[in-house]
Amino acid sequence: MSKVSPEAEMRSLPTWLRTFLEPLKPLYKEALAASLFVNILALAAPIFVLQVYDRVVFHAGISTLQGLTFGMVLVVVFDFVLRQARSRILQRTALRIDIDVGRRLFTKIMALPLRTLEQRPANHWHALFRDMENVRNTLSGPTAVLAMDLPFAVLFLGIVFVFAWPVAWVLVIVFAAFVALAWHSGRVVSSAAENEKHQHNLRDGLMGEIVAGRTTIKATALTGRMAEIWEGKQADTIAQSLSRGQKADFYIAWGQSLTVIATVAMTSVGAVAIMNQQLTIGALIAANMLGGRLLGPFNQLVGAWRGFALFRQSAVRLGDVFAETEDPITSDVVMTRPKGQIKLEDVSFTYTPSGPPVVDGLNLEIASGGLTAVMGRNGSGKTTLIKLILRLYSPTSGRVLIDGADIAQFALKDLARWIGYVPQECVLFNGTIRDNLTYGRPQSTDEEIVRAATLATAHDLIISLPKGYGTIVGESGSSLSAGLRQRIAIARALMGDPPIIAMDEPTSSLDRHAEEQLRDALVKLAADHTILVITHSPVLLESCAHTVVVDTGKIRAAGRTRTVLEYLAQQKAGAVKPVLVQNENIPKSKGESG
């Protein structure tokens, strides 16, 4: 085996990892230099034994023994200092990898399109940070030390040939056997480790779903059934772990057996060489010690192959994520605050290339200002329509425009300043109520916070709490009522006074009085804001100037709310044919009322 340069090692790594490790090359060169001296010092002990048996004992050289012993003390001290230095260097390397890769991974995940995030379970994204830890541990832990020590095996083999050539050929044969064993074990254990990782992910994904749905599980008494399903996943995980462990143990046992075989063979061949006066006793003992140093790293390699396999799999998974297309970080053009006109031109959207369209050739124009309701059955495409306007989804074909500008040219951070969004599921983050209102706008003043909370009918409830806006909401807002969580989510959407507001069932957790308060606030805002509300609430519908009805991804009715509701009632009674009501009555002027 030849010594591998740091540059060659770098070329064998995935592209994304080479980019991260390029600035760390000086640290790795320092660690490799320390490894060189550590392995050179490792020759001191065999040489000491050789000199003691062949010179000190034979000549009764006590003074020589004292000098050799003192030299070995210095070697041990120097070796300790070098190992500590190498350890500190690798610790600094681990810290740099943690900071750089961790930051890049988090930033990448945050920059991925929503559809990319939705296509994989939450556990997949959690597992990426464990992959990052695998990469860090491999590149800066014991496996990194092992990789640095392996190239020096040729040094020990060469030394054995110098003073104990009769037994050196035994080491060559065993060395070749170890290489073959390590290569074969790597293939088998890598495959087993991949299966084990997959089963772990399935089990952890189920656990994530159980935790997310804990209320439903408790309320519907599904604990027993969930326990059965989890035990099945756990049993499969244990079975895969046992299978991988048995295969790894098999090759580790073979490695240990090869080490014993090497010792027996070297001693036997050496004994014959000693009797033929081709070798001294000291040389045989020293050769055995060097043989242990030579074969030790390969023995470790057989046992550590699972770590290398996990590293390779983790690097590939991280590379796949880093190669994903990101949402634009910056806008192509700078646009002032829009008035709020929305236009969709022949917009279609599918979740998969071969799947049916969720939104199919949709054309819609909404003038700035006014309160517009969006109605439709479950799965009709209402929420998808809102997400297309927010550019959370990109149209498969067609385009979405705000004030005549295609939103594809704007970064999400700019669109978020122009469009306030209340999702169907109101998610809060662990922290204070004030934190949740200002995460997107940390420079917001108290007056702006109170204004948004007041418009969302949340202010009075918040100040009635013992700590007011400083109240901790708990995980996902668990310490607050569903109604207050929804009001806070509405207030968050109103922060910064965006010209467009999109709401997905904003009154689902509100009582009648709160609905009426929110309706009154929205009616006032609609004078100079464009407001889209997905709702079936009669309280909100009666105040919406216009209504759009979506069915199977198409607009089935659009116009003034009274006209659309009358049409739907007649259609339900079979009095009219199911034809599309034209959308010429979608608001054309700011503040137009119903």
mmCIF file of C-alpha atoms in Angstrom, residues 114-422:
data_model
loop_
_atom_site.group_PDB
_atom_site.id
_atom_site.type_symbol
_atom_site.label_atom_id
_atom_site.label_comp_id
_atom_site.label_asym_id
_atom_site.label_seq_id
_atom_site.Cartn_x
_atom_site.Cartn_y
_atom_site.Cartn_z
ATOM 1 C CA LEU A 114 -42.221 23.825 -0.265
ATOM 2 C CA ARG A 115 -43.037 20.930 -2.603
ATOM 3 C CA THR A 116 -39.574 19.479 -2.058
ATOM 4 C CA LEU A 117 -40.058 19.668 1.704
ATOM 5 C CA GLU A 118 -43.507 18.102 1.466
ATOM 6 C CA GLN A 119 -42.351 15.177 -0.655
ATOM 7 C CA ARG A 120 -40.400 13.662 2.240
ATOM 8 C CA PRO A 121 -41.475 13.010 5.835
ATOM 9 C CA ALA A 122 -40.280 15.279 8.621
ATOM 10 C CA ASN A 123 -38.057 12.480 9.923
ATOM 11 C CA HIS A 124 -36.027 12.603 6.697
ATOM 12 C CA TRP A 125 -34.991 16.196 7.371
ATOM 13 C CA HIS A 126 -34.198 15.398 11.023
ATOM 14 C CA ALA A 127 -32.015 12.502 9.889
ATOM 15 C CA LEU A 128 -29.897 14.817 7.732
ATOM 16 C CA PHE A 129 -28.436 16.397 10.840
ATOM 17 C CA ARG A 130 -27.514 12.925 12.116
ATOM 18 C CA ASP A 131 -25.876 12.406 8.715
ATOM 19 C CA MET A 132 -23.918 15.588 9.343
ATOM 20 C CA GLU A 133 -22.739 14.121 12.664
ATOM 21 C CA ASN A 134 -21.665 10.909 10.889
ATOM 22 C CA VAL A 135 -19.609 12.959 8.432
ATOM 23 C CA ARG A 136 -18.057 14.998 11.234
ATOM 24 C CA ASN A 137 -17.201 11.938 13.345
ATOM 25 C CA THR A 138 -15.647 10.140 10.392
ATOM 26 C CA LEU A 139 -13.552 13.104 9.281
ATOM 27 C CA SER A 140 -12.374 14.113 12.740
ATOM 28 C CA GLY A 141 -12.699 11.074 15.018
ATOM 29 C CA PRO A 142 -11.042 7.670 15.446
ATOM 30 C CA THR A 143 -11.788 6.728 11.842
ATOM 31 C CA ALA A 144 -9.825 9.769 10.670
ATOM 32 C CA VAL A 145 -6.880 8.704 12.850
ATOM 33 C CA LEU A 146 -7.163 5.182 11.432
ATOM 34 C CA ALA A 147 -7.121 6.536 7.868
ATOM 35 C CA MET A 148 -3.987 8.554 8.677
ATOM 36 C CA ASP A 149 -2.219 5.555 10.229
ATOM 37 C CA LEU A 150 -3.019 3.071 7.433
ATOM 38 C CA PRO A 151 -0.518 4.452 4.866
ATOM 39 C CA PHE A 152 2.350 3.975 7.343
ATOM 40 C CA ALA A 153 1.810 0.203 7.336
ATOM 41 C CA VAL A 154 4.244 0.012 4.410
ATOM 42 C CA LEU A 155 6.874 1.682 6.631
ATOM 43 C CA PHE A 156 6.638 -1.079 9.241
ATOM 44 C CA LEU A 157 6.717 -3.785 6.590
ATOM 45 C CA GLY A 158 9.859 -2.279 5.102
ATOM 46 C CA ILE A 159 11.543 -2.140 8.518
ATOM 47 C CA VAL A 160 10.743 -5.820 9.126
ATOM 48 C CA PHE A 161 12.396 -6.691 5.798
ATOM 49 C CA VAL A 162 15.522 -4.844 6.953
ATOM 50 C CA PHE A 163 16.267 -6.797 10.133
ATOM 51 C CA ALA A 164 13.949 -9.858 10.019
ATOM 52 C CA TRP A 165 13.479 -10.753 6.359
ATOM 53 C CA PRO A 166 12.784 -14.495 6.973
ATOM 54 C CA VAL A 167 9.486 -13.630 8.735
ATOM 55 C CA ALA A 168 8.644 -10.603 6.598
ATOM 56 C CA TRP A 169 7.098 -12.820 3.923
ATOM 57 C CA VAL A 170 4.609 -14.110 6.476
ATOM 58 C CA LEU A 171 3.490 -10.526 7.061
ATOM 59 C CA VAL A 172 3.137 -9.957 3.317
ATOM 60 C CA ILE A 173 0.788 -12.953 3.000
ATOM 61 C CA VAL A 174 -1.268 -11.989 6.057
ATOM 62 C CA PHE A 175 -1.274 -8.375 4.899
ATOM 63 C CA ALA A 176 -2.830 -9.434 1.564
ATOM 64 C CA ALA A 177 -5.395 -11.565 3.409
ATOM 65 C CA PHE A 178 -6.361 -8.574 5.579
ATOM 66 C CA VAL A 179 -6.797 -6.370 2.490
ATOM 67 C CA ALA A 180 -9.100 -8.962 0.891
ATOM 68 C CA LEU A 181 -11.033 -9.376 4.153
ATOM 69 C CA ALA A 182 -11.448 -5.630 4.617
ATOM 70 C CA TRP A 183 -12.633 -5.184 1.018
ATOM 71 C CA HIS A 184 -15.181 -8.010 1.213
ATOM 72 C CA SER A 185 -16.427 -7.010 4.671
ATOM 73 C CA GLY A 186 -16.849 -3.453 3.408
ATOM 74 C CA ARG A 187 -19.224 -4.585 0.651
ATOM 75 C CA VAL A 188 -21.299 -6.821 2.909
ATOM 76 C CA VAL A 189 -21.455 -4.515 5.925
ATOM 77 C CA SER A 190 -22.236 -1.462 3.767
ATOM 78 C CA SER A 191 -25.307 -3.165 2.332
ATOM 79 C CA ALA A 192 -26.420 -4.332 5.782
ATOM 80 C CA ALA A 193 -25.888 -0.849 7.234
ATOM 81 C CA GLU A 194 -28.021 0.691 4.472
ATOM 82 C CA ASN A 195 -30.881 -1.725 5.243
ATOM 83 C CA GLU A 196 -30.526 -0.984 8.951
ATOM 84 C CA LYS A 197 -30.631 2.775 8.294
ATOM 85 C CA HIS A 198 -33.751 2.413 6.161
ATOM 86 C CA GLN A 199 -35.526 0.439 8.865
ATOM 87 C CA HIS A 200 -34.482 2.975 11.496
ATOM 88 C CA ASN A 201 -36.003 5.737 9.376
ATOM 89 C CA LEU A 202 -39.293 3.848 9.027
ATOM 90 C CA ARG A 203 -39.495 3.348 12.790
ATOM 91 C CA ASP A 204 -38.554 6.944 13.595
ATOM 92 C CA GLY A 205 -41.005 8.229 10.985
ATOM 93 C CA LEU A 206 -43.819 6.305 12.648
ATOM 94 C CA MET A 207 -42.812 7.716 16.021
ATOM 95 C CA GLY A 208 -42.902 11.237 14.576
ATOM 96 C CA GLU A 209 -46.427 10.643 13.275
ATOM 97 C CA ILE A 210 -47.534 9.274 16.654
ATOM 98 C CA VAL A 211 -46.198 12.322 18.474
ATOM 99 C CA ALA A 212 -47.777 14.708 15.945
ATOM 100 C CA GLY A 213 -51.124 12.921 16.225
ATOM 101 C CA ARG A 214 -51.037 12.324 19.970
ATOM 102 C CA THR A 215 -54.358 14.100 20.578
ATOM 103 C CA THR A 216 -56.183 11.997 17.979
ATOM 104 C CA ILE A 217 -54.581 8.817 19.299
ATOM 105 C CA LYS A 218 -55.656 9.576 22.837
ATOM 106 C CA ALA A 219 -59.144 10.714 21.876
ATOM 107 C CA THR A 220 -59.865 7.664 19.707
ATOM 108 C CA ALA A 221 -58.167 5.137 22.013
ATOM 109 C CA LEU A 222 -55.634 4.075 19.390
ATOM 110 C CA THR A 223 -52.814 3.598 21.898
ATOM 111 C CA GLY A 224 -52.986 -0.199 21.765
ATOM 112 C CA ARG A 225 -53.077 -0.357 17.984
ATOM 113 C CA MET A 226 -50.250 2.152 17.629
ATOM 114 C CA ALA A 227 -48.219 0.108 20.119
ATOM 115 C CA GLU A 228 -48.694 -2.994 17.941
ATOM 116 C CA ILE A 229 -47.604 -1.156 14.800
ATOM 117 C CA TRP A 230 -44.619 0.402 16.562
ATOM 118 C CA GLU A 231 -43.546 -2.958 17.998
ATOM 119 C CA GLY A 232 -43.643 -4.399 14.479
ATOM 120 C CA LYS A 233 -41.401 -1.598 13.194
ATOM 121 C CA GLN A 234 -39.142 -1.955 16.221
ATOM 122 C CA ALA A 235 -38.879 -5.719 15.681
ATOM 123 C CA ASP A 236 -37.888 -5.165 12.043
ATOM 124 C CA THR A 237 -35.312 -2.589 13.143
ATOM 125 C CA ILE A 238 -33.852 -4.946 15.732
ATOM 126 C CA ALA A 239 -33.752 -7.763 13.168
ATOM 127 C CA GLN A 240 -31.820 -5.588 10.720
ATOM 128 C CA SER A 241 -29.467 -4.440 13.487
ATOM 129 C CA LEU A 242 -28.835 -8.029 14.543
ATOM 130 C CA SER A 243 -28.230 -9.055 10.936
ATOM 131 C CA ARG A 244 -25.757 -6.230 10.426
ATOM 132 C CA GLY A 245 -24.100 -6.928 13.781
ATOM 133 C CA GLN A 246 -23.730 -10.642 13.035
ATOM 134 C CA LYS A 247 -22.105 -9.932 9.679
ATOM 135 C CA ALA A 248 -19.783 -7.348 11.199
ATOM 136 C CA ASP A 249 -18.888 -9.661 14.097
ATOM 137 C CA PHE A 250 -18.152 -12.468 11.642
ATOM 138 C CA TYR A 251 -15.527 -10.380 9.843
ATOM 139 C CA ILE A 252 -14.146 -8.945 13.088
ATOM 140 C CA ALA A 253 -13.655 -12.505 14.368
ATOM 141 C CA TRP A 254 -11.877 -13.388 11.134
ATOM 142 C CA GLY A 255 -9.621 -10.365 11.571
ATOM 143 C CA GLN A 256 -8.717 -11.392 15.110
ATOM 144 C CA SER A 257 -8.078 -14.938 13.926
ATOM 145 C CA LEU A 258 -5.775 -13.636 11.197
ATOM 146 C CA THR A 259 -3.853 -11.685 13.820
ATOM 147 C CA VAL A 260 -3.339 -14.835 15.895
ATOM 148 C CA ILE A 261 -2.412 -16.796 12.780
ATOM 149 C CA ALA A 262 0.150 -14.132 11.894
ATOM 150 C CA THR A 263 1.721 -14.322 15.363
ATOM 151 C CA VAL A 264 1.892 -18.143 15.308
ATOM 152 C CA ALA A 265 3.249 -18.228 11.754
ATOM 153 C CA MET A 266 5.864 -15.535 12.423
ATOM 154 C CA THR A 267 6.990 -17.237 15.626
ATOM 155 C CA SER A 268 7.224 -20.647 13.942
ATOM 156 C CA VAL A 269 9.079 -19.386 10.899
ATOM 157 C CA GLY A 270 11.258 -17.217 13.127
ATOM 158 C CA ALA A 271 12.148 -20.159 15.358
ATOM 159 C CA VAL A 272 13.391 -22.092 12.340
ATOM 160 C CA ALA A 273 15.345 -19.039 11.169
ATOM 161 C CA ILE A 274 16.913 -18.663 14.640
ATOM 162 C CA MET A 275 18.002 -22.313 14.622
ATOM 163 C CA ASN A 276 19.517 -21.729 11.182
ATOM 164 C CA GLN A 277 21.261 -18.636 12.559
ATOM 165 C CA GLN A 278 19.403 -16.404 10.102
ATOM 166 C CA LEU A 279 17.645 -14.415 12.846
ATOM 167 C CA THR A 280 18.148 -13.408 16.459
ATOM 168 C CA ILE A 281 15.632 -13.738 19.275
ATOM 169 C CA GLY A 282 15.521 -9.963 19.682
ATOM 170 C CA ALA A 283 14.821 -9.510 15.965
ATOM 171 C CA LEU A 284 11.950 -12.034 16.127
ATOM 172 C CA ILE A 285 10.323 -10.301 19.104
ATOM 173 C CA ALA A 286 10.757 -6.897 17.483
ATOM 174 C CA ALA A 287 9.287 -8.235 14.213
ATOM 175 C CA ASN A 288 6.254 -9.537 16.123
ATOM 176 C CA MET A 289 5.774 -6.109 17.703
ATOM 177 C CA LEU A 290 6.030 -4.369 14.324
ATOM 178 C CA GLY A 291 3.694 -6.968 12.854
ATOM 179 C CA GLY A 292 1.130 -5.996 15.476
ATOM 180 C CA ARG A 293 1.555 -2.333 14.549
ATOM 181 C CA LEU A 294 1.200 -3.199 10.876
ATOM 182 C CA LEU A 295 -1.874 -5.427 11.167
ATOM 183 C CA GLY A 296 -3.556 -3.468 13.975
ATOM 184 C CA PRO A 297 -4.982 -0.730 11.722
ATOM 185 C CA PHE A 298 -6.317 -3.331 9.288
ATOM 186 C CA ASN A 299 -7.937 -5.203 12.138
ATOM 187 C CA GLN A 300 -9.554 -1.940 13.213
ATOM 188 C CA LEU A 301 -10.591 -1.275 9.614
ATOM 189 C CA VAL A 302 -12.599 -4.492 9.501
ATOM 190 C CA GLY A 303 -14.429 -3.456 12.680
ATOM 191 C CA ALA A 304 -14.803 0.183 11.679
ATOM 192 C CA TRP A 305 -16.170 -0.470 8.222
ATOM 193 C CA ARG A 306 -19.735 0.225 9.333
ATOM 194 C CA GLY A 307 -18.617 3.744 10.243
ATOM 195 C CA PHE A 308 -17.098 4.222 6.796
ATOM 196 C CA ALA A 309 -20.268 2.818 5.202
ATOM 197 C CA LEU A 310 -22.465 5.202 7.185
ATOM 198 C CA PHE A 311 -20.142 8.061 6.237
ATOM 199 C CA ARG A 312 -20.455 7.275 2.547
ATOM 200 C CA GLN A 313 -24.246 6.947 2.756
ATOM 201 C CA SER A 314 -24.506 10.164 4.776
ATOM 202 C CA ALA A 315 -22.286 12.044 2.325
ATOM 203 C CA VAL A 316 -24.436 10.877 -0.587
ATOM 204 C CA ARG A 317 -27.680 11.893 1.139
ATOM 205 C CA LEU A 318 -26.285 15.302 2.037
ATOM 206 C CA GLY A 319 -24.986 15.699 -1.494
ATOM 207 C CA ASP A 320 -28.453 14.956 -2.868
ATOM 208 C CA VAL A 321 -29.936 17.675 -0.651
ATOM 209 C CA PHE A 322 -27.257 20.220 -1.537
ATOM 210 C CA ALA A 323 -27.919 19.507 -5.232
ATOM 211 C CA GLU A 324 -31.642 20.309 -4.912
ATOM 212 C CA THR A 325 -32.946 23.417 -6.641
ATOM 213 C CA GLU A 326 -33.500 26.326 -4.255
ATOM 214 C CA ASP A 327 -36.045 29.088 -4.178
ATOM 215 C CA PRO A 328 -34.508 32.371 -5.396
ATOM 216 C CA ILE A 329 -32.742 34.152 -2.552
ATOM 217 C CA THR A 330 -32.892 37.605 -4.122
ATOM 218 C CA SER A 331 -35.417 39.218 -6.435
ATOM 219 C CA ASP A 332 -34.464 39.884 -10.043
ATOM 220 C CA VAL A 333 -36.051 43.317 -9.874
ATOM 221 C CA VAL A 334 -36.945 45.775 -7.140
ATOM 222 C CA MET A 335 -40.595 46.743 -6.977
ATOM 223 C CA THR A 336 -42.298 49.206 -4.665
ATOM 224 C CA ARG A 337 -45.231 48.203 -2.508
ATOM 225 C CA PRO A 338 -47.853 46.759 -4.892
ATOM 226 C CA LYS A 339 -51.454 47.925 -4.937
ATOM 227 C CA GLY A 340 -52.684 44.338 -4.720
ATOM 228 C CA GLN A 341 -53.953 43.381 -8.169
ATOM 229 C CA ILE A 342 -53.750 39.611 -8.710
ATOM 230 C CA LYS A 343 -53.925 37.854 -12.057
ATOM 231 C CA LEU A 344 -53.601 34.185 -12.989
ATOM 232 C CA GLU A 345 -53.003 33.366 -16.640
ATOM 233 C CA ASP A 346 -53.769 29.795 -17.713
ATOM 234 C CA VAL A 347 -52.247 28.414 -14.499
ATOM 235 C CA SER A 348 -51.965 24.643 -14.076
ATOM 236 C CA PHE A 349 -50.308 22.656 -11.324
ATOM 237 C CA THR A 350 -49.664 18.961 -10.681
ATOM 238 C CA TYR A 351 -47.996 17.372 -7.686
ATOM 239 C CA THR A 352 -46.229 14.791 -9.855
ATOM 240 C CA PRO A 353 -45.307 14.930 -13.564
ATOM 241 C CA SER A 354 -47.674 12.055 -14.402
ATOM 242 C CA GLY A 355 -50.393 12.966 -11.905
ATOM 243 C CA PRO A 356 -53.727 14.679 -12.600
ATOM 244 C CA PRO A 357 -53.804 18.479 -12.461
ATOM 245 C CA VAL A 358 -54.803 19.932 -9.103
ATOM 246 C CA VAL A 359 -55.242 23.329 -10.748
ATOM 247 C CA ASP A 360 -56.165 23.074 -14.425
ATOM 248 C CA GLY A 361 -55.816 26.007 -16.844
ATOM 249 C CA LEU A 362 -57.075 28.531 -14.341
ATOM 250 C CA ASN A 363 -57.612 32.165 -15.410
ATOM 251 C CA LEU A 364 -58.594 34.712 -12.801
ATOM 252 C CA GLU A 365 -58.191 38.429 -12.264
ATOM 253 C CA ILE A 366 -58.783 40.212 -8.965
ATOM 254 C CA ALA A 367 -58.438 43.980 -8.858
ATOM 255 C CA SER A 368 -56.761 45.703 -5.951
ATOM 256 C CA GLY A 369 -58.909 46.167 -2.875
ATOM 257 C CA GLY A 370 -61.966 44.256 -1.771
ATOM 258 C CA LEU A 371 -62.853 41.102 0.116
ATOM 259 C CA THR A 372 -63.117 37.955 -2.018
ATOM 260 C CA ALA A 373 -64.198 34.514 -0.824
ATOM 261 C CA VAL A 374 -62.893 31.272 -2.299
ATOM 262 C CA MET A 375 -65.195 28.269 -1.945
ATOM 263 C CA GLY A 376 -65.073 24.647 -2.973
ATOM 264 C CA ARG A 377 -65.279 21.089 -1.785
ATOM 265 C CA ASN A 378 -62.411 19.353 -0.025
ATOM 266 C CA GLY A 379 -59.650 18.607 -2.504
ATOM 267 C CA SER A 380 -60.993 21.027 -5.084
ATOM 268 C CA GLY A 381 -57.739 23.026 -5.216
ATOM 269 C CA LYS A 382 -58.572 26.023 -3.009
ATOM 270 C CA THR A 383 -55.491 25.804 -0.776
ATOM 271 C CA THR A 384 -53.291 25.015 -3.783
ATOM 272 C CA LEU A 385 -54.631 28.151 -5.486
ATOM 273 C CA ILE A 386 -53.603 30.283 -2.506
ATOM 274 C CA LYS A 387 -50.152 28.635 -2.378
ATOM 275 C CA LEU A 388 -49.651 29.403 -6.076
ATOM 276 C CA ILE A 389 -50.432 33.068 -5.423
ATOM 277 C CA LEU A 390 -47.948 33.025 -2.534
ATOM 278 C CA ARG A 391 -45.401 31.254 -4.815
ATOM 279 C CA LEU A 392 -45.093 28.487 -2.256
ATOM 280 C CA TYR A 393 -45.828 26.317 -5.287
ATOM 281 C CA SER A 394 -44.581 27.105 -8.782
ATOM 282 C CA PRO A 395 -47.094 26.575 -11.615
ATOM 283 C CA THR A 396 -46.512 23.630 -13.912
ATOM 284 C CA SER A 397 -47.606 25.995 -16.670
ATOM 285 C CA GLY A 398 -48.943 29.529 -16.836
ATOM 286 C CA ARG A 399 -48.013 32.376 -14.556
ATOM 287 C CA VAL A 400 -49.186 34.420 -11.582
ATOM 288 C CA LEU A 401 -48.873 38.205 -11.593
ATOM 289 C CA ILE A 402 -49.122 40.895 -8.945
ATOM 290 C CA ASP A 403 -49.682 44.383 -10.319
ATOM 291 C CA GLY A 404 -48.727 43.000 -13.734
ATOM 292 C CA ALA A 405 -45.352 41.580 -12.533
ATOM 293 C CA ASP A 406 -44.680 37.845 -12.749
ATOM 294 C CA ILE A 407 -44.069 36.667 -9.166
ATOM 295 C CA ALA A 408 -41.515 34.100 -10.392
ATOM 296 C CA GLN A 409 -38.939 36.919 -10.460
ATOM 297 C CA PHE A 410 -39.350 37.761 -6.773
ATOM 298 C CA ALA A 411 -37.786 36.084 -3.746
ATOM 299 C CA LEU A 412 -40.122 34.661 -1.122
ATOM 300 C CA LYS A 413 -38.880 37.175 1.450
ATOM 301 C CA ASP A 414 -40.158 40.016 -0.748
ATOM 302 C CA LEU A 415 -43.467 38.307 -1.453
ATOM 303 C CA ALA A 416 -43.897 37.684 2.275
ATOM 304 C CA ARG A 417 -43.710 41.452 2.845
ATOM 305 C CA TRP A 418 -46.510 41.976 0.320
ATOM 306 C CA ILE A 419 -48.756 39.024 1.151
ATOM 307 C CA GLY A 420 -49.858 38.154 4.668
ATOM 308 C CA TYR A 421 -50.800 34.481 4.991
ATOM 309 C CA VAL A 422 -52.937 32.617 7.513
#
